[in-house]
mmCIF file of C-alpha atoms and ligand atoms in Angstrom:
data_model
loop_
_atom_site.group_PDB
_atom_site.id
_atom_site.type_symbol
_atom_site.label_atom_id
_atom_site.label_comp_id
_atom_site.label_asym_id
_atom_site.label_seq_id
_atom_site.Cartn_x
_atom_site.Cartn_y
_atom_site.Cartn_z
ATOM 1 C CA UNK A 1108 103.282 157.590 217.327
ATOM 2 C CA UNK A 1109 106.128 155.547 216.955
ATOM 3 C CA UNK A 1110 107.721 154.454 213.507
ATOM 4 C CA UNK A 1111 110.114 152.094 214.754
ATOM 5 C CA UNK A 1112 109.973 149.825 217.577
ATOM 6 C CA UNK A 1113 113.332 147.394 218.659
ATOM 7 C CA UNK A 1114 112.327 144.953 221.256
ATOM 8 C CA UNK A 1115 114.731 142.804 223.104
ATOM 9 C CA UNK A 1116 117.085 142.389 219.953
ATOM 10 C CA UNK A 1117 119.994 140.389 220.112
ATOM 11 C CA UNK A 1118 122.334 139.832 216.961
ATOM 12 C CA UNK A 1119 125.587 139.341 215.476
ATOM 13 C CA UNK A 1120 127.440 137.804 212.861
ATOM 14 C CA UNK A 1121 128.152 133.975 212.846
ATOM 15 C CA UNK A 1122 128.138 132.882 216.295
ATOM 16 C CA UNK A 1123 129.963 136.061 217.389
ATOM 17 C CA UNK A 1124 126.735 137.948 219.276
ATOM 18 C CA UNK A 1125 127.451 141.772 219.189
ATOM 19 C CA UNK A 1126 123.397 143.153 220.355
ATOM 20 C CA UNK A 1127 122.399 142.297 223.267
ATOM 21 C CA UNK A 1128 118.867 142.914 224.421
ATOM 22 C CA UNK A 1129 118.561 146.445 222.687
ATOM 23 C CA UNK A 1130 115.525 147.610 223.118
ATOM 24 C CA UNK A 1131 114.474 151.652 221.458
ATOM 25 C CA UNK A 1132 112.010 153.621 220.151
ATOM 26 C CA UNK A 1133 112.115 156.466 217.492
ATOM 27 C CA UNK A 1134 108.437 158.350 216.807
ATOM 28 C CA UNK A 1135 107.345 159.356 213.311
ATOM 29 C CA UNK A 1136 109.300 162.504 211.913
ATOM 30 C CA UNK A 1137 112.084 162.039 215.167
ATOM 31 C CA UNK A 1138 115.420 162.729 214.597
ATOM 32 C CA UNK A 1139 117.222 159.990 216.861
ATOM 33 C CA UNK A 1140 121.152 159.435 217.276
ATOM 34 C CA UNK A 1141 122.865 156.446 218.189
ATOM 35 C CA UNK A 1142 125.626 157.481 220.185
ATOM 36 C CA UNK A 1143 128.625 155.076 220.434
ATOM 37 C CA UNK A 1144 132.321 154.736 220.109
ATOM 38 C CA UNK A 1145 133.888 151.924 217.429
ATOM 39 C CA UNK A 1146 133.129 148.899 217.799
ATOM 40 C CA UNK A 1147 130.006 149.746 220.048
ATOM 41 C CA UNK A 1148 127.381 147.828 217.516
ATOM 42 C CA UNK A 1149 126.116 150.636 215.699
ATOM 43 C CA UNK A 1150 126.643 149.235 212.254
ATOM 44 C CA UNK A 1151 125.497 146.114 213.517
ATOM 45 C CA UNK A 1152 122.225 147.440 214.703
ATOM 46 C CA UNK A 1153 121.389 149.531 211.365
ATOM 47 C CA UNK A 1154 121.875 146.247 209.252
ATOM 48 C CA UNK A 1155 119.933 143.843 211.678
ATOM 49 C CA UNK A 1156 117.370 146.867 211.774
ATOM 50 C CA UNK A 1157 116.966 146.781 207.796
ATOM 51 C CA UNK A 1158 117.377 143.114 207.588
ATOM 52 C CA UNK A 1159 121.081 142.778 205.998
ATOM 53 C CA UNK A 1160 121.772 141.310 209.398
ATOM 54 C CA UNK A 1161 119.624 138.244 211.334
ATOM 55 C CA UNK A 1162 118.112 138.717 214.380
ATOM 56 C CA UNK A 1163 118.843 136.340 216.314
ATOM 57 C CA UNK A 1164 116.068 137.179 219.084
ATOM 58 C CA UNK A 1165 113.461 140.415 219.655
ATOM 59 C CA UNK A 1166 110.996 141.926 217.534
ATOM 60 C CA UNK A 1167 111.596 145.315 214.669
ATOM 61 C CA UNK A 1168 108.363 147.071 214.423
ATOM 62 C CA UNK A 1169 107.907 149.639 211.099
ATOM 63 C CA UNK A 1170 104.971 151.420 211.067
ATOM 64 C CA UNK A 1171 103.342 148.935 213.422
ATOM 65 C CA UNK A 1172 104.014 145.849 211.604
ATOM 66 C CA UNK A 1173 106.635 143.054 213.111
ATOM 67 C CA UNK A 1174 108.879 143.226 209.893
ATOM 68 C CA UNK A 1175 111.849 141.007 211.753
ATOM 69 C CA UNK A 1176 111.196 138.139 209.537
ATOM 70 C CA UNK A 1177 110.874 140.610 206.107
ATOM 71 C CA UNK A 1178 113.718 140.412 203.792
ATOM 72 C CA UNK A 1179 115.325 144.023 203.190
ATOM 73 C CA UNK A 1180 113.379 145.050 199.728
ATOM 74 C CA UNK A 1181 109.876 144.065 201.401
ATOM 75 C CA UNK A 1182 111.244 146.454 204.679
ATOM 76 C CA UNK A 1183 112.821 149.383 201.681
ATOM 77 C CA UNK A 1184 109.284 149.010 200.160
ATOM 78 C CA UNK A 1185 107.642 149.607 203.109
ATOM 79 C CA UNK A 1186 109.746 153.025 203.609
ATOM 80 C CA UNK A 1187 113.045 152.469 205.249
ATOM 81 C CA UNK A 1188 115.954 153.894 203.440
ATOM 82 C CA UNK A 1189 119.248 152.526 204.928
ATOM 83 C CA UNK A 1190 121.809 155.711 203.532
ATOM 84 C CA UNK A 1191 125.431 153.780 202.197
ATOM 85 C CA UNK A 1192 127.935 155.452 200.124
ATOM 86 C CA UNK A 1193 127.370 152.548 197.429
ATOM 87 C CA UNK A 1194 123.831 153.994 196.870
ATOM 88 C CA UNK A 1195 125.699 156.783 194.313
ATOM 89 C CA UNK A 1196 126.269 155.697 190.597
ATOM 90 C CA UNK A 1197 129.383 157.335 189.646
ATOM 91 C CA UNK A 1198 128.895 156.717 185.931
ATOM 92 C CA UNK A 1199 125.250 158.618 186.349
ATOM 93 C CA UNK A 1200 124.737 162.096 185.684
ATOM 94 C CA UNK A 1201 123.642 163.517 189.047
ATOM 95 C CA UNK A 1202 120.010 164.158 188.147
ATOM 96 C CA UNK A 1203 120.130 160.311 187.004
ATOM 97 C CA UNK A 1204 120.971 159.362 190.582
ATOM 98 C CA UNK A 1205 118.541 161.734 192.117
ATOM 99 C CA UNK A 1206 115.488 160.174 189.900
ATOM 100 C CA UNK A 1207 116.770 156.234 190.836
ATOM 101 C CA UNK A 1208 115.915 157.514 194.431
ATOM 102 C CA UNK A 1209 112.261 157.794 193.300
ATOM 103 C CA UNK A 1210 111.750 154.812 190.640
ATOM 104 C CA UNK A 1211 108.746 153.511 192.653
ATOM 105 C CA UNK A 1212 107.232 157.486 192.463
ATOM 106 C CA UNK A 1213 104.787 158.288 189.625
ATOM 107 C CA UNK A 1214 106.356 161.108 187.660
ATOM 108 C CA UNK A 1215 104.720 164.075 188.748
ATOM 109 C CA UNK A 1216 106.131 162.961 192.660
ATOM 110 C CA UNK A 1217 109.791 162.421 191.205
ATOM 111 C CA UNK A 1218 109.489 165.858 189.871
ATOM 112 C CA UNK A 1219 107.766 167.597 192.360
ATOM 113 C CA UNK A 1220 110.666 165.722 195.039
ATOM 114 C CA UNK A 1221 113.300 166.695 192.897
ATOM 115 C CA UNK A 1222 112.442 170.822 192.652
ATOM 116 C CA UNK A 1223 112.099 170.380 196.236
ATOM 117 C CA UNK A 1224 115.555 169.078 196.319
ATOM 118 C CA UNK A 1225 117.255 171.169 193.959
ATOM 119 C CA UNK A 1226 115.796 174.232 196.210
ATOM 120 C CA UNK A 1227 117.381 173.149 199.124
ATOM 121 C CA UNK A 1228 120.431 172.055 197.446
ATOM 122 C CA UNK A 1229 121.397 174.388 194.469
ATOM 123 C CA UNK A 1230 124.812 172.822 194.348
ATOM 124 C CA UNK A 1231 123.406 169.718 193.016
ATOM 125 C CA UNK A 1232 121.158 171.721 190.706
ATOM 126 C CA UNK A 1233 123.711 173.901 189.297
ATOM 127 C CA UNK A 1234 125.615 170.358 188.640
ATOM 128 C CA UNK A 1235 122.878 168.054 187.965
ATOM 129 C CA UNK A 1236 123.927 167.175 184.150
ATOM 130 C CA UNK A 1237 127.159 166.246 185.487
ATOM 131 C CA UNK A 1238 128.544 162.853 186.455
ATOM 132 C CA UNK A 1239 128.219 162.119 190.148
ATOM 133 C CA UNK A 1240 131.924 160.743 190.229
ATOM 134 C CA UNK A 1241 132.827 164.234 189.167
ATOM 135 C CA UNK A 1242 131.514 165.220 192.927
ATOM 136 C CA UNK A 1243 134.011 165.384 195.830
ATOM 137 C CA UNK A 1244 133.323 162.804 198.594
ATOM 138 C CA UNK A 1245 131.936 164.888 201.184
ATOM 139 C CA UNK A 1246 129.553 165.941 197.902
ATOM 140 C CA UNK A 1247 128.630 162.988 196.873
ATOM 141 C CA UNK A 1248 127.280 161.681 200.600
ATOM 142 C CA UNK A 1249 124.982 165.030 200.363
ATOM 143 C CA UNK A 1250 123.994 163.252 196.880
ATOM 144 C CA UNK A 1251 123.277 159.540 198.728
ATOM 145 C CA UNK A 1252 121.285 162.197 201.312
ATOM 146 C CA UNK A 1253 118.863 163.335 198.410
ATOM 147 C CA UNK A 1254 118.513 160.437 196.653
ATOM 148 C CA UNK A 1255 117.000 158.647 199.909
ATOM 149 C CA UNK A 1256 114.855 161.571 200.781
ATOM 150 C CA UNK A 1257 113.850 161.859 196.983
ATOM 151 C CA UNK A 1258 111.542 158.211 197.642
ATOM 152 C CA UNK A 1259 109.763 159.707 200.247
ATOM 153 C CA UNK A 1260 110.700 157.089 202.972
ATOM 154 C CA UNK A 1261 109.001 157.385 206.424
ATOM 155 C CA UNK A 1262 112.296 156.548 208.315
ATOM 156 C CA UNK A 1263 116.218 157.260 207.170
ATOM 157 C CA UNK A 1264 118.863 154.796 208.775
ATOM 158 C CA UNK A 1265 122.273 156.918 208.575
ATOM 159 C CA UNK A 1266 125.478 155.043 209.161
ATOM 160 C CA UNK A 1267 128.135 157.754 210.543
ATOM 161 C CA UNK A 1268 127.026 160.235 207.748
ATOM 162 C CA UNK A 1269 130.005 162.052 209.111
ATOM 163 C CA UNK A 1270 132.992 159.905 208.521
ATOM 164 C CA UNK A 1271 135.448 161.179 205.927
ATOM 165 C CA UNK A 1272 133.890 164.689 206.243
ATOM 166 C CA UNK A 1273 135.649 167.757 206.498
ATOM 167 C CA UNK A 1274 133.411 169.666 209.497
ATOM 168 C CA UNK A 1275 132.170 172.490 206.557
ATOM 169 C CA UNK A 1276 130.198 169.734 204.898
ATOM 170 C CA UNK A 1277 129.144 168.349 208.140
ATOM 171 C CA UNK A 1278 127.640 171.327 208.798
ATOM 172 C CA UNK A 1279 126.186 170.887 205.283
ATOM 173 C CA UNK A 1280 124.461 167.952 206.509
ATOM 174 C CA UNK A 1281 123.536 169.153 209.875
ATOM 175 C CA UNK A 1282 121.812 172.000 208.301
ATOM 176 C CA UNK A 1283 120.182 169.791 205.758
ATOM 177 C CA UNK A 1284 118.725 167.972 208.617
ATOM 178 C CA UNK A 1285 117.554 170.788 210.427
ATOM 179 C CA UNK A 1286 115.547 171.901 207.292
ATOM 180 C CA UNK A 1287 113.799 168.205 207.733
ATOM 181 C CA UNK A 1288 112.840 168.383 211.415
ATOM 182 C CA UNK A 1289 109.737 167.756 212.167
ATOM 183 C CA UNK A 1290 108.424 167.888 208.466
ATOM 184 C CA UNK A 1291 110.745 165.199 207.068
ATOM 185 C CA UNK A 1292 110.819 161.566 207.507
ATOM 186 C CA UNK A 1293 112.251 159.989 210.923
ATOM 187 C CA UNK A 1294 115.858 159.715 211.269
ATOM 188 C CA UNK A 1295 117.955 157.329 212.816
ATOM 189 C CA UNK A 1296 121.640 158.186 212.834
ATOM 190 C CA UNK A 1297 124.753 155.865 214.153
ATOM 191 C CA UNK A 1298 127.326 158.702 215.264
ATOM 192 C CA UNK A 1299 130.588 159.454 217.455
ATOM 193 C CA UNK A 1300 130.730 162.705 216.556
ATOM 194 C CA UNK A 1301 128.528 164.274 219.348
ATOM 195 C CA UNK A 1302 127.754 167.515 217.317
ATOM 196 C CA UNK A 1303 124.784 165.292 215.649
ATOM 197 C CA UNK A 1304 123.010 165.952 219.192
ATOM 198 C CA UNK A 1305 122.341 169.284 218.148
ATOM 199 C CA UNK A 1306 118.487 169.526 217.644
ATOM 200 C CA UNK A 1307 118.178 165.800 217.723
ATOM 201 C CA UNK A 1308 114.935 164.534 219.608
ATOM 202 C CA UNK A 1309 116.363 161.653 221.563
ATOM 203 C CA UNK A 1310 120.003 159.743 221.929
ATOM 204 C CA UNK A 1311 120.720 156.311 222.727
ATOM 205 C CA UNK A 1312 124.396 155.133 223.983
ATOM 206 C CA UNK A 1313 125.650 152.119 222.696
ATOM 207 C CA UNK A 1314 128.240 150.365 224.281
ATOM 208 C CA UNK A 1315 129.287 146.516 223.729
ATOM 209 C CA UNK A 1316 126.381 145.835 222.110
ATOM 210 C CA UNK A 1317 124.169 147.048 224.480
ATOM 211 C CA UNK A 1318 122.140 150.338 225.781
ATOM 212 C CA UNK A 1319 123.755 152.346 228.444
ATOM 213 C CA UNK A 1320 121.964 155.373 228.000
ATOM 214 C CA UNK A 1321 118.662 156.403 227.082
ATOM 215 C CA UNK A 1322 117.708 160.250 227.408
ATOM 216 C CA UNK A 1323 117.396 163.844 225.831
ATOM 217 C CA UNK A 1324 120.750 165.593 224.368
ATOM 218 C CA UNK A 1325 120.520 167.627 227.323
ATOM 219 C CA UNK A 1326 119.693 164.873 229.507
ATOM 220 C CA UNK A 1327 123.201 163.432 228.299
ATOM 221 C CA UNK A 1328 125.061 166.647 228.788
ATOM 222 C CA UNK A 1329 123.772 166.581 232.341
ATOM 223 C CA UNK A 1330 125.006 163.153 233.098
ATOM 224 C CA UNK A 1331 128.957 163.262 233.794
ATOM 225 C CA UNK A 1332 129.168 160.243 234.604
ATOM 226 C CA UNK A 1333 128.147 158.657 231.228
ATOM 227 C CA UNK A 1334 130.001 161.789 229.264
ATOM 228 C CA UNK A 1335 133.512 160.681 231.184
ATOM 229 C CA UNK A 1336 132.851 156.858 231.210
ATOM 230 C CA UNK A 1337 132.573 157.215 227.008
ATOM 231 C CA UNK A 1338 133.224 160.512 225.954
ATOM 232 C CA UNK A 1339 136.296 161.367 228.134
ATOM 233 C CA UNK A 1340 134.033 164.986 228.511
ATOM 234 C CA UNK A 1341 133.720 166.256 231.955
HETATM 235 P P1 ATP B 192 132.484 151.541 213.708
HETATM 236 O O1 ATP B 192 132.354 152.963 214.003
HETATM 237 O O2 ATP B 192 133.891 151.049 213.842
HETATM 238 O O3 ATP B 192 131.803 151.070 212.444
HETATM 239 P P2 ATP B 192 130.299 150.302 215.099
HETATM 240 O O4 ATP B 192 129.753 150.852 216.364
HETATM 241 O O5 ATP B 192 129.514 150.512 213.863
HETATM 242 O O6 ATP B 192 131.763 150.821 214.933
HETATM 243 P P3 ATP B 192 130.195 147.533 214.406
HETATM 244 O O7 ATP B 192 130.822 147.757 213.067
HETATM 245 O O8 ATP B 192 128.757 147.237 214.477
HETATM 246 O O9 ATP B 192 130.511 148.770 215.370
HETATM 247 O O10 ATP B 192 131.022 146.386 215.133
HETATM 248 C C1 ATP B 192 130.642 145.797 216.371
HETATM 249 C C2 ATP B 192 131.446 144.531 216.603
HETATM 250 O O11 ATP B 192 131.159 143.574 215.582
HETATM 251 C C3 ATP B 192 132.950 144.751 216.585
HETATM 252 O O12 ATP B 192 133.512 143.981 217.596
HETATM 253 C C4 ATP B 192 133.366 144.232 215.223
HETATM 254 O O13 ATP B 192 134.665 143.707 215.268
HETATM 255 C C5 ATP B 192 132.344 143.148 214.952
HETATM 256 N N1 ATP B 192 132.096 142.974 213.512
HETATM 257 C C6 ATP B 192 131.744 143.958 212.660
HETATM 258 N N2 ATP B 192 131.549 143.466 211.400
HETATM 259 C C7 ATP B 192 131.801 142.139 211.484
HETATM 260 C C8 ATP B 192 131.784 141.049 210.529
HETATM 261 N N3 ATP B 192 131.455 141.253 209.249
HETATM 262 N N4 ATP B 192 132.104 139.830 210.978
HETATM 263 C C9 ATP B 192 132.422 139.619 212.280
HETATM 264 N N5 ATP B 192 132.462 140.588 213.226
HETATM 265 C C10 ATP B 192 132.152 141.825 212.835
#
């Protein structure tokens, strides 16, 4: 069953179009990448996807309803977390942060989300009086991670989670993601860095605003003509 639909979406900023016809799918509990170089559209897509963006044409189905003309909190509400950096509160004490992630929970669910996060991420429990600016960088994304998964939403919008990480925290987050497969919410992750394939369900190439490739991880590796024409891999 499918938790997000994109129809025919076109989009941009101004009157600069950037999406062109895109057109995807990711099922409930699918861990999706967007594959693309700079420039390609991915940002562009997330936003329009969550509504910080227009769209200009094309329909965004969540959980079967046509949300394309719902502002961003009404979309949030309805479970889409869109993962930014800003999300952390440097001032708050980690647990703080973790707990904002779940205001809309009853009490017993923020605990109950929160020992399920501290389990997988003892780091953050071993730390969680502290302030979150006290965290490194790469720490602090794993933080933003949590505190999105801590609401319980149905589908996670990542934004190049792995931009300004050294690769042992990307592996971090690759392994944190692994632990959510299949159980977790759906992702939907805007990469270049091609070791997000790993154990992801689906991948989409963006190129110029539009779809060039649409396929399995290993479909991808199979096709050298799309792996030389934007990965320079042969
Ligand atoms: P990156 O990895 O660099 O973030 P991306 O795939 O996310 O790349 P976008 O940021 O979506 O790409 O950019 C797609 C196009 O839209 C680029 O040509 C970019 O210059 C343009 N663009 C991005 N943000 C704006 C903006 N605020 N106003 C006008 N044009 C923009």
């Amino acid at each position: 069953m499918a938790i997000l639909e994109v129809a025919a979406l076109s989009g941009g900023y101004g009157t600069l179009q950037v999406l062109s016809d895109i057109t995807f799918v990711v099922d409930q509990g699918q861990q999706v990448v967007l594959l693309g170089a700079n420039g390609a559209g991915k940002t562009t897509l997330l936003k329009t996807v969550v509504g910080l963006l227009p769209a200009w044409q094309g329909h965004v189905k969540f959980g079967g309803d046509d949300v394309v003309h719902w502002p961003t909190s009404r979309r949030v509400r309805a479970g889409m977390a869109f993962l930014s950096e800003i999300g952390v509160i440097a001032t708050l004490s980690i647990e703080e942060n973790l707990k904002l992630g779940a205001y809309y929970l009853s009490g017993s669910q923020s605990r109950q989300q929160l020992d399920r996060i501290y389990q997988q991420l003892p780091l953050l429990k071993a730390r969680r009086k502290q302030a979150a600016g006290s965290l490194s960088g790469g720490q602090r994304k794993i933080l933003g991670f949590a505190k999105a998964l801590m609401g319980q939403p149905r589908l996670i919008l990542m934004d190049e989670p792995s931009s300004g990480l050294a690769p042992v925290m990307v592996n971090e987050l690759l392994g944190l993601l692994e632990t959510y497969r299949r159980t977790g919410p759906a992702f939907l992750i805007a990469e270049q860095n091609i070791k997000f394939l790993q154990g992801a369900d689906h991948v989409y190439v963006l190129d110029n605003g539009r779809v060039h490739f649409d396929g399995s991880p290993e479909e991808l590796d199979a096709d050298t003509h799309i792996k030389a024409a934007y990965f320079g891999l042969t």
